[in-house]
Short mmCIF file of C-alpha atoms and ligand atoms in Angstrom, two decimals:
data_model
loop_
_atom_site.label_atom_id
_atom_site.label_comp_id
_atom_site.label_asym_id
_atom_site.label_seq_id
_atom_site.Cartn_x
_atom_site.Cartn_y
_atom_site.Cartn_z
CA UNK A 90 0.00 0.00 0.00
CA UNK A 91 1.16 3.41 -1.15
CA UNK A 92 2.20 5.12 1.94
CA UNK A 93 2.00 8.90 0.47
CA UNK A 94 -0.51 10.99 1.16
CA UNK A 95 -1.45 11.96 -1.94
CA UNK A 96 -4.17 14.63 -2.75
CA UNK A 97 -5.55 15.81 -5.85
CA UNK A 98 -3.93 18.65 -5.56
CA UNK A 99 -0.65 16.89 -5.37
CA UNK A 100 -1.69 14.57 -8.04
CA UNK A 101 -2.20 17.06 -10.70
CA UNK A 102 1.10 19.28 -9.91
CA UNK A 103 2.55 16.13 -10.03
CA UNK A 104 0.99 15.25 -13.49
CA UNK A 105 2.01 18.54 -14.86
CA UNK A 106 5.44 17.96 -14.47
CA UNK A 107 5.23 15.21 -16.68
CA UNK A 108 4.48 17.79 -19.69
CA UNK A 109 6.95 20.14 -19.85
CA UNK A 110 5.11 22.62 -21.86
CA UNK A 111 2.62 22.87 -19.52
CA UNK A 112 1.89 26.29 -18.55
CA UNK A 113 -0.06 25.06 -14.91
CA UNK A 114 -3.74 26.84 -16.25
CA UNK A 115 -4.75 22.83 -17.06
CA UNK A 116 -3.94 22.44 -13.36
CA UNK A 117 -6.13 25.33 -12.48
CA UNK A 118 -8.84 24.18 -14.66
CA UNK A 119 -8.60 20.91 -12.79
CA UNK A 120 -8.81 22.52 -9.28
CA UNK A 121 -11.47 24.78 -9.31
CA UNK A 122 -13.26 21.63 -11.00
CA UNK A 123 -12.90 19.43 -7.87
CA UNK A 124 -14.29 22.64 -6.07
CA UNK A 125 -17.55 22.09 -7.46
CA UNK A 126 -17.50 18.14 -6.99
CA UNK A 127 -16.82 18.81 -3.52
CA UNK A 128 -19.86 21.09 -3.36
CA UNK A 129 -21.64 18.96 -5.22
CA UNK A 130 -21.25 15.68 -3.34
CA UNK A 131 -22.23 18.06 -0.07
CA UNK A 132 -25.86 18.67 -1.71
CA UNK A 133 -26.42 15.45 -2.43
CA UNK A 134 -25.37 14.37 0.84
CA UNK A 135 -27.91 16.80 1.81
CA UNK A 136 -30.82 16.06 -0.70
CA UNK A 137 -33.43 14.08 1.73
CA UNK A 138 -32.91 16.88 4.16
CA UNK A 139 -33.37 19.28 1.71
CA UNK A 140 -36.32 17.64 0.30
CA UNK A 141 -37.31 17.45 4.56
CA UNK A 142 -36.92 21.55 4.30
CA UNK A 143 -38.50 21.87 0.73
CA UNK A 144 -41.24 23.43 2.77
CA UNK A 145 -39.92 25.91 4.45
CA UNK A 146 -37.18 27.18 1.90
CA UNK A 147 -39.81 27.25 -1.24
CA UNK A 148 -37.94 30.44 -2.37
CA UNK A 149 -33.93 30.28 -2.01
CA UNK A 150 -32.07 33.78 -1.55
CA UNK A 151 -32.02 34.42 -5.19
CA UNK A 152 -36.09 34.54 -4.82
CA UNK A 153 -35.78 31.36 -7.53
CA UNK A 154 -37.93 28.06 -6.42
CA UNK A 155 -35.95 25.12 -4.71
CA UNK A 156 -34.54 23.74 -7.95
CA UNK A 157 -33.72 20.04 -8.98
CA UNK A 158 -30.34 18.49 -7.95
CA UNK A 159 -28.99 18.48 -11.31
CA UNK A 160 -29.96 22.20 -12.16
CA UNK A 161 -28.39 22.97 -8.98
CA UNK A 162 -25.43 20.62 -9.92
CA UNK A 163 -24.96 22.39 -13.41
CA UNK A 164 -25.33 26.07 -11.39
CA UNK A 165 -22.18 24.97 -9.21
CA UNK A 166 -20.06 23.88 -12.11
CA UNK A 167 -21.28 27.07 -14.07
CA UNK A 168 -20.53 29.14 -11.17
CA UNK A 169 -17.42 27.31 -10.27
CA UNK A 170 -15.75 27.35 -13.61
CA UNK A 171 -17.15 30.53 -15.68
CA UNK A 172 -14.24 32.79 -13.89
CA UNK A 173 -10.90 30.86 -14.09
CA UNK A 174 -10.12 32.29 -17.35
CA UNK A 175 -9.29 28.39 -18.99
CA UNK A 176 -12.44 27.52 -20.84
CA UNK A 177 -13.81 29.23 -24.08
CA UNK A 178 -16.82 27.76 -24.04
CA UNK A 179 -19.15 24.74 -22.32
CA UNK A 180 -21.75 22.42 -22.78
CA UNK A 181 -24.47 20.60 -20.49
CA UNK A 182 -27.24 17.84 -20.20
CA UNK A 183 -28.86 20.58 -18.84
CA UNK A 184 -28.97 23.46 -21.18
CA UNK A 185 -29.78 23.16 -24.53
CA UNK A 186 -26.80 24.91 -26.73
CA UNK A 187 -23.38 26.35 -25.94
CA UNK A 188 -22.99 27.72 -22.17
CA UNK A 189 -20.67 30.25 -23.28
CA UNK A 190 -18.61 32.41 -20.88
CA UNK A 191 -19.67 35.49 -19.64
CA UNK A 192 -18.42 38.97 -21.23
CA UNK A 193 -16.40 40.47 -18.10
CA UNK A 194 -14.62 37.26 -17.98
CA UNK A 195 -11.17 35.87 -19.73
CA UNK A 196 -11.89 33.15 -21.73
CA UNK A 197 -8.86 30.21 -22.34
CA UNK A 198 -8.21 27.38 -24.94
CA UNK A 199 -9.99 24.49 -23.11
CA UNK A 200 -12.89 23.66 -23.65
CA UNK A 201 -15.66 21.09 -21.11
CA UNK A 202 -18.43 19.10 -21.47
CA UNK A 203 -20.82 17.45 -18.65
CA UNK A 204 -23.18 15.91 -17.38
CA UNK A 205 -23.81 17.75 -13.95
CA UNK A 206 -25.57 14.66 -12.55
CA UNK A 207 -26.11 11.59 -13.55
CA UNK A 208 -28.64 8.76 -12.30
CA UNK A 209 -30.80 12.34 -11.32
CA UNK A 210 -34.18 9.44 -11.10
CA UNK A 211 -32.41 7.65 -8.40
CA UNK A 212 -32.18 10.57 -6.33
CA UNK A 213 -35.40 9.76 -4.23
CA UNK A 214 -34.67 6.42 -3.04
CA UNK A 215 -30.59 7.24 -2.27
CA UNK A 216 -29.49 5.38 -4.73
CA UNK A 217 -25.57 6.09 -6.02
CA UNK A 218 -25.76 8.94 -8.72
CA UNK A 219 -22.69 10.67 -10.29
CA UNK A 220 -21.18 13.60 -12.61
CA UNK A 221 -19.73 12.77 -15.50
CA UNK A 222 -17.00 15.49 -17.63
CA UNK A 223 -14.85 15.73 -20.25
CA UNK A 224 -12.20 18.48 -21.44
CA UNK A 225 -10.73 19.14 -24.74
CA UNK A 226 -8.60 21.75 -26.22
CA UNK A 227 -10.48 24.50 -28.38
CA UNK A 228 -9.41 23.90 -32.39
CA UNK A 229 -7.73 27.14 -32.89
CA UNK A 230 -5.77 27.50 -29.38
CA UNK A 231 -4.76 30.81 -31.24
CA UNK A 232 -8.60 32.34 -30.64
CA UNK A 233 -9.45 34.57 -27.45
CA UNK A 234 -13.19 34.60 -28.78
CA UNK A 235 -16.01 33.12 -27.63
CA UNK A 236 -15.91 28.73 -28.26
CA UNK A 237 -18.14 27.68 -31.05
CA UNK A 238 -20.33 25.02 -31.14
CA UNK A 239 -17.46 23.01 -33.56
CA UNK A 240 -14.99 23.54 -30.70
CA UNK A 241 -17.95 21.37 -28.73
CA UNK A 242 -18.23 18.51 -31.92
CA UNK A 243 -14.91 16.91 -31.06
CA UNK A 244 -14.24 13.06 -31.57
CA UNK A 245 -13.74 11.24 -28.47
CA UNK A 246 -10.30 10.43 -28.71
CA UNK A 247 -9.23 14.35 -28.57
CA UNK A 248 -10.45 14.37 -24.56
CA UNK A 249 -7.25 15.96 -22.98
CA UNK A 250 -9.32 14.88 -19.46
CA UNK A 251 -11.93 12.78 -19.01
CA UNK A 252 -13.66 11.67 -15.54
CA UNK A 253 -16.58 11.50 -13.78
CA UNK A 254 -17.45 11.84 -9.69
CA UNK A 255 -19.56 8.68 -8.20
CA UNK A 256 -21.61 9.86 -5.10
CA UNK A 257 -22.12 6.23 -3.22
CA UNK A 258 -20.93 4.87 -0.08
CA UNK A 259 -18.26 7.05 -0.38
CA UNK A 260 -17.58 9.89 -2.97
CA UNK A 261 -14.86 9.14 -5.01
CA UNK A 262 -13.03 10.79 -8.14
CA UNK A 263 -11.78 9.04 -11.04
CA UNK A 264 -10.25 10.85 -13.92
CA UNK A 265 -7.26 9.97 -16.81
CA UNK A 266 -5.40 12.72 -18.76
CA UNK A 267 -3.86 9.55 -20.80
CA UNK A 268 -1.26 8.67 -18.30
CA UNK A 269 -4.15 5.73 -16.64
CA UNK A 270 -7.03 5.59 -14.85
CA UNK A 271 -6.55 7.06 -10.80
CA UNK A 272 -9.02 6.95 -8.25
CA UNK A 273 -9.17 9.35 -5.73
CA UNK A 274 -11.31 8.93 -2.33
CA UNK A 275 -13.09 12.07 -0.98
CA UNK A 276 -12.32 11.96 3.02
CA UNK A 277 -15.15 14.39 4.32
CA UNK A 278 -13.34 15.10 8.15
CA UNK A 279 -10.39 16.75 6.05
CA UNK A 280 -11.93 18.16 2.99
CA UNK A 281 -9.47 16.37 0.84
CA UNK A 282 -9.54 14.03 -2.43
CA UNK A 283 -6.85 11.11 -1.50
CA UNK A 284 -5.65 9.23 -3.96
CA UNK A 285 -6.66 5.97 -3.22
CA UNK A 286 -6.41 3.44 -5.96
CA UNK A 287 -3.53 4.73 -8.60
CA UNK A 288 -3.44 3.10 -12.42
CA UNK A 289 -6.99 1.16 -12.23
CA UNK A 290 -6.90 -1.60 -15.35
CA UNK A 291 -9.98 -3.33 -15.87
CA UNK A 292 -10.19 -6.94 -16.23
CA UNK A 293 -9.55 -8.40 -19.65
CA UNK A 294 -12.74 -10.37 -19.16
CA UNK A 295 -15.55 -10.24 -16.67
CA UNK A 296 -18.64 -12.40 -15.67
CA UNK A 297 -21.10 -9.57 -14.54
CA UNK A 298 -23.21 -7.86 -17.46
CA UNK A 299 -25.27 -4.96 -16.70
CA UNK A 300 -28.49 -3.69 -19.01
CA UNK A 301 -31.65 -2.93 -18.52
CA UNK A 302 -33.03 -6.20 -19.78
CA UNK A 303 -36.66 -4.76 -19.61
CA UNK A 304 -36.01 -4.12 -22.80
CA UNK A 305 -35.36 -7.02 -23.94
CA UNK A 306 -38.33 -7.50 -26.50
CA UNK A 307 -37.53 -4.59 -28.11
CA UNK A 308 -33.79 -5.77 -28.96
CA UNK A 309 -32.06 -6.62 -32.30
CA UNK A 310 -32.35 -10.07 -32.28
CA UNK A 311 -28.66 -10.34 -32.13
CA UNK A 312 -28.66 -8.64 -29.21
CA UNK A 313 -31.33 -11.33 -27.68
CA UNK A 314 -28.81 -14.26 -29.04
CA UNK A 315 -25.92 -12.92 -26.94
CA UNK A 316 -27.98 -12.16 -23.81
CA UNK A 317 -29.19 -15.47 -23.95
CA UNK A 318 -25.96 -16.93 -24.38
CA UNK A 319 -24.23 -14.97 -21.18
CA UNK A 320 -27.29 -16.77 -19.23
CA UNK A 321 -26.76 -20.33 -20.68
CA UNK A 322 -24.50 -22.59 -18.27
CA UNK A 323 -21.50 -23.31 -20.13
CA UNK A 324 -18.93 -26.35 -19.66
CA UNK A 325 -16.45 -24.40 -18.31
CA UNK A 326 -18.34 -22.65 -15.70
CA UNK A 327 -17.92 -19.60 -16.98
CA UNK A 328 -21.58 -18.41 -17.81
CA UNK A 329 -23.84 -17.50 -16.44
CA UNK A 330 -22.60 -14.15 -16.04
CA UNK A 331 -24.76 -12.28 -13.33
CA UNK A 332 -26.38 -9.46 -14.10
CA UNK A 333 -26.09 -6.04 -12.00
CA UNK A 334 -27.98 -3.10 -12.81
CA UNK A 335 -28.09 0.42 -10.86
CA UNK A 336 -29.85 2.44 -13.81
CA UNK A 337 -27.01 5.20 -13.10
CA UNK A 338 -24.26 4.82 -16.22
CA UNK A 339 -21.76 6.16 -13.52
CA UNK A 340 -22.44 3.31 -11.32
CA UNK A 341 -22.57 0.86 -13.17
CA UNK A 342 -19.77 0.87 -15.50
CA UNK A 343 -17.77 2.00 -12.25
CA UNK A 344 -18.51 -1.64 -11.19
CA UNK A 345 -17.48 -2.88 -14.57
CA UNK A 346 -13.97 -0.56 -14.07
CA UNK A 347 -13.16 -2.56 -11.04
CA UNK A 348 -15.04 -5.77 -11.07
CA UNK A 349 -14.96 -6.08 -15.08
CA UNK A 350 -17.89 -7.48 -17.51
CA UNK A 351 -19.80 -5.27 -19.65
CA UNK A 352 -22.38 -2.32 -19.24
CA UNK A 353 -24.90 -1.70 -22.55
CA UNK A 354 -27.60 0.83 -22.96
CA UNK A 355 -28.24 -0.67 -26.69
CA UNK A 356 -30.44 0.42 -29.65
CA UNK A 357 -34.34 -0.38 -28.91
CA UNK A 358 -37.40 -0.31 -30.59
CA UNK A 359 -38.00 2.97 -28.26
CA UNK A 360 -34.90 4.03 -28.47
CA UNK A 361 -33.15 3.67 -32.01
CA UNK A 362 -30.05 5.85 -31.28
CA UNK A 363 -29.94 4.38 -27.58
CA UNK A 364 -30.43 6.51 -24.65
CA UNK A 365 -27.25 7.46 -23.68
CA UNK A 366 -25.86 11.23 -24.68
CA UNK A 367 -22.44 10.28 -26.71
CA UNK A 368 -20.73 13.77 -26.00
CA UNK A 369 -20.93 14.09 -22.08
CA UNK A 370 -22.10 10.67 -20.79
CA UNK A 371 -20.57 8.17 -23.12
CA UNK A 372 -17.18 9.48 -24.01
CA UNK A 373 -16.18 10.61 -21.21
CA UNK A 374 -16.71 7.04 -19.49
CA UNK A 375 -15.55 5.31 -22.57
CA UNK A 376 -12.40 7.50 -22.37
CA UNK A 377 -11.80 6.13 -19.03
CA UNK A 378 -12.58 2.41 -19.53
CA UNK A 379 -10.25 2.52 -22.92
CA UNK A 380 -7.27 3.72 -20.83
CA UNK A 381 -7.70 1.32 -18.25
CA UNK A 382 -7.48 -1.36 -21.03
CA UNK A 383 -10.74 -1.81 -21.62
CA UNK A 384 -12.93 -1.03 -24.81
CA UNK A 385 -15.94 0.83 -25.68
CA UNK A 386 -18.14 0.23 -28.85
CA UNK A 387 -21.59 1.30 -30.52
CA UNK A 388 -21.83 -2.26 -31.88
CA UNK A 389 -19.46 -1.48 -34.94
CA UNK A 390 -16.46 0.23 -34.17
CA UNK A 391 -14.84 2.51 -31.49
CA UNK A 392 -16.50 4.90 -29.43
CA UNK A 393 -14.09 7.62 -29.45
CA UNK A 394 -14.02 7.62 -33.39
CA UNK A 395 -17.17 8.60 -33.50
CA UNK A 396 -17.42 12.39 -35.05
CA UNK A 397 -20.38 14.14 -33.53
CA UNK A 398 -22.91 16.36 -35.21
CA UNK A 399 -24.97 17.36 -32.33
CA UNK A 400 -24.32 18.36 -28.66
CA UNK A 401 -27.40 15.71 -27.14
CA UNK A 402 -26.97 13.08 -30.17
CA UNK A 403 -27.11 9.96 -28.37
CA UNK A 404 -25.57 6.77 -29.27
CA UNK A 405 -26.21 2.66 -28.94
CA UNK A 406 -22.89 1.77 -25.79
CA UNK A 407 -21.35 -1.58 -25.12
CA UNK A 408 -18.30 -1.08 -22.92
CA UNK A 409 -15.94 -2.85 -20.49
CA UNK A 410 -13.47 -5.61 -20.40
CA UNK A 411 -12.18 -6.08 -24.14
CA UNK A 412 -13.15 -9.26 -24.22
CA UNK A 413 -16.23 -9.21 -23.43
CA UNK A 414 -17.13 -5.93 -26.05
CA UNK A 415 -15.03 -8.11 -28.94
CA UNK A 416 -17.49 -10.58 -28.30
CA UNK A 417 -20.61 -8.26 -28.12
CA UNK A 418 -19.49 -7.00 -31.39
CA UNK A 419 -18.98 -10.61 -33.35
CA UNK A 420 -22.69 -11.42 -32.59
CA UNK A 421 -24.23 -7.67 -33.48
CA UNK A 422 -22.22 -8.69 -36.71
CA UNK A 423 -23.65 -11.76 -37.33
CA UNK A 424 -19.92 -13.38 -36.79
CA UNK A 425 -21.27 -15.57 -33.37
CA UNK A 426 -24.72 -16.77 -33.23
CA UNK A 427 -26.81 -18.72 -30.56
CA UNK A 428 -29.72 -21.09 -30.69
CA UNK A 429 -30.19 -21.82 -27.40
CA UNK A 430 -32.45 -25.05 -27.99
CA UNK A 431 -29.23 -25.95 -30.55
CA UNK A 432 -26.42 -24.85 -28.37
CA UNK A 433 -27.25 -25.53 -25.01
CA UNK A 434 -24.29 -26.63 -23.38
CA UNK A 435 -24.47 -29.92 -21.02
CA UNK A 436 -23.40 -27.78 -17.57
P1 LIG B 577 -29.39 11.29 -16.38
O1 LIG B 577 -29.90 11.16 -14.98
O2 LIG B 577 -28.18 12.17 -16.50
O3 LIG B 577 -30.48 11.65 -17.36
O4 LIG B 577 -28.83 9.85 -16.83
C1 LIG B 577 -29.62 8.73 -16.61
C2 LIG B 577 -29.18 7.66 -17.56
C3 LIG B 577 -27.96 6.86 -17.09
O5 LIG B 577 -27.39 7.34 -15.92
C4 LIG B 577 -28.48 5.46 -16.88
O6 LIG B 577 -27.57 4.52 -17.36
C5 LIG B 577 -29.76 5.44 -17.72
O7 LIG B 577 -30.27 6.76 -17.68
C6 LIG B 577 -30.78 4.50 -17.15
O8 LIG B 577 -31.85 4.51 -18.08
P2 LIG B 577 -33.04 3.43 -17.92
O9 LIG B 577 -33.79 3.84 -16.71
O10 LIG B 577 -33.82 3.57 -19.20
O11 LIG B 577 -32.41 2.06 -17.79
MN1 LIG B 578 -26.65 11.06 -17.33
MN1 LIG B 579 -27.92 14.13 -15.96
#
C-alpha cells in the first residue's frame, strides 16, 4: 500500500510535471473543478434533508424556487468554472446549446463538457448517482473569442481529461489525462480528495453484465442471441454471467472498471439511437474504460471515433473488459450466433 498521502492537488502538480510545456492553467482548470465536486457531493449528501426543508425554503435567496439536484449541480459547475479564465466555451445535459462564458470574464483554450448529474431518477430512493465530464482543447488554441459550437463537436479520442465523480458509499473521483485511470477517495473530516487506488486496469474479461433487460423485446435479435448466451450454463463454468444493474451509467460501468464485464444501454425499438448522450455521458466514461485497457463500442467500431454532429446526439454503448465488447461486437455482426435449444451446453 502506497504510503503517500497523496491529494488531488498533489496529483495534478505532479501530473504537470510530466508535460513540460505545460503552462499550470490545465492544473487550475482541474482545481477549481474538484471545487464544485466537492460542493456537489455536499448537496447530495444533503438532498433528503433538503427535500425534509423543501417546505420551508420554497424560495432560495435568489427569490428562484428550490430547484432540482442536477440544475443545482450544473449552477455549481457554471458558477465554479465561468471565472478561471481556462475555458472558451461549455456544454451541459442541462442546457440546450453552448454555455458560453460570460463577457467580463477571460476566456482560455480548453474547452468542457458534462453531465452535472447523472442517475438524477435515483435521487429519491438514495441510490448512487454521479457527474460525468470531459475536457478538450479549443481547435484554434490561437482564438481569445467566444468557443463555437465546432470547438464542442470533437471526436472522443481528442479528450485531454476525461472523468466523472460517483456519489455512493463514499464519494470518489476518477479521472485519466492519458497517463491511466486514478481513483481518488473524498475523506469528508479533512476536505481532501486522496488518492486511493492509482493506475486502475480493468479486467480483460468479466462475468457480470449490466443492461436494462426490460427491454429485452424490443432488442435486435442479435442482441437477444448474446444475452441469452451470457445466461446459458457453459462447460467451463464460466456463464452465467450475473447481471447487475443500478440504472445510473456512472455506477454501473464503475462496477465494470473494477469488477470487469460489460455495461450496454443498446439500440431499442424505443430508443433507435440508444439513450445514452455520446458527448458528455458516453465518451467521457468510454475515455476512461479505454485507458484502463478496456474497450468501448456502438456495436461497430470505437467509441471515441465517432465524429459528432450534435451536442445531445445519443448513441447505442457496449463497454468494459475487451473481451467481453469483442465478443458483443462478433454477434451484433452476425460473426457468433446462438440457438439456445441448438447450443445448449451440457453444464
Ligand atoms: P441522467 O440522470 O443524467 O439523465 O442519466 C440517466 C441515464 C444513465 O445514468 C443510466 O444509465 C440510464 O439513464 C438509465 O436509463 P433506464 O432507466 O432507461 O435504464
Ligand atoms: Mn446522465
Ligand atoms: Mn444528468
Amino acid at each position: 500500500m502506497d504510503r503517500r498521502l497523496v491529494t488531488i492537488e498533489r496529483h495534478i502538480a505532479e501530473q504537470q510535471q510530466q508535460f513540460p510545456e505545460a503552462t499550470g492553467e490545465f492544473s487550475r482548470l482541474l482545481r477549481d473543478l474538484t471545487l464544485a465536486l466537492r460542493i456537489i457531493a455536499r448537496d447530495v449528501r444533503r438532498a433528503g434533508l433538503t427535500d425534509l426543508l423543501g417546505s420551508t425554503r420554497v424560495v432560495n435567496i435568489h427569490g428562484e424556487e428550490v430547484r432540482k439536484l442536477d440544475e443545482l449541480a450544473h449552477d455549481v459547475i457554471f458558477r465554479a468554472m465561468d471565472h478561471g479564465g481556462h475555458l472558451c466555451v461549455m456544454a451541459s445535459e442541462e442546457a440546450e446549446g453552448l454555455v458560453h462564458i460570460p463577457a467580463n470574464y477571460r476566456r482560455g483554450k480548453y474547452v468542457m463538457v458534462f453531465d452535472p448529474l447523472d442517475g438524477s431518477s435515483n435521487i429519491d430512493a438514495n441510490i448512487t448517482i454521479g457527474t460525468i465530464f470531459s475536457i478538450y482543447r479549443r481547435l484554434d488554441e490561437s482564438l481569445d473569442t467566444p468557443g463555437t459550437v465546432e470547438d464542442i463537436l470533437q471526436p472522443g479520442y481528442r479528450q485531454v481529461c476525461a472523468g466523472y465523480a460517483v456519489y455512493g458509499s463514499s464519494t470518489q473521483l476518477v479521472y485519466t489525462t492519458g497517463l491511466g485511470v486514478d481513483v481518488f477517495t473524498f475523506d469528508p473530516t479533512i476536505g481532501e480528495f486522496l488518492l486511493s487506488h492509482p493506475k486502475v486496469r480493468i479486467p480483460p474479461r468479466g462475468s457480470i453484465y449490466s443492461v436494462n433487460e426490460g427491454s429485452f423485446a424490443l432488442w435486435d435479435e442479435r442482441l437477444q442471441q448474446y444475452v441469452t448466451y451470457l445466461k446459458t450454463p457453459s462447460p467451463d463454468g464460466r456463464r452465467p454471467y450475473s447481471l447487475r444493474y443500478v440504472g445510473t451509467a456512472v455506477a454501473d460501468v464503475h462496477r465494470t472498471l473494477f469488477y470487469g464485464g460489460i455495461f450496454m444501454y443498446p439500440a431499442s425499438r424505443s430508443a433507435p439511437r440508444g439513450k445514452l448522450r455520446l458527448i458528455y455521458e458516453v465518451n467521457p466514461l468510454a475515455k476512461i474504460i479505454t485507458e484502463a485497457g478496456g474497450r468501448a463500442s456502438d456495436g461497430t467500431g470505437n467509441i471515441l471515433d465517432i465524429t459528432p454532429v450534435d451536442i445531445h446526439q445519443r448513441t447505442p454503448v457496449f463497454m468494459g473488459s475487451a473481451e467481453d465488447v469483442t465478443e458483443v461486437e462478433q454477434f451484433l455482426q452476425g460473426i457468433h450466433s446462438f440457438q439456445q435449444c441448438a447450443d445448449v451446453e451440457s453444464v
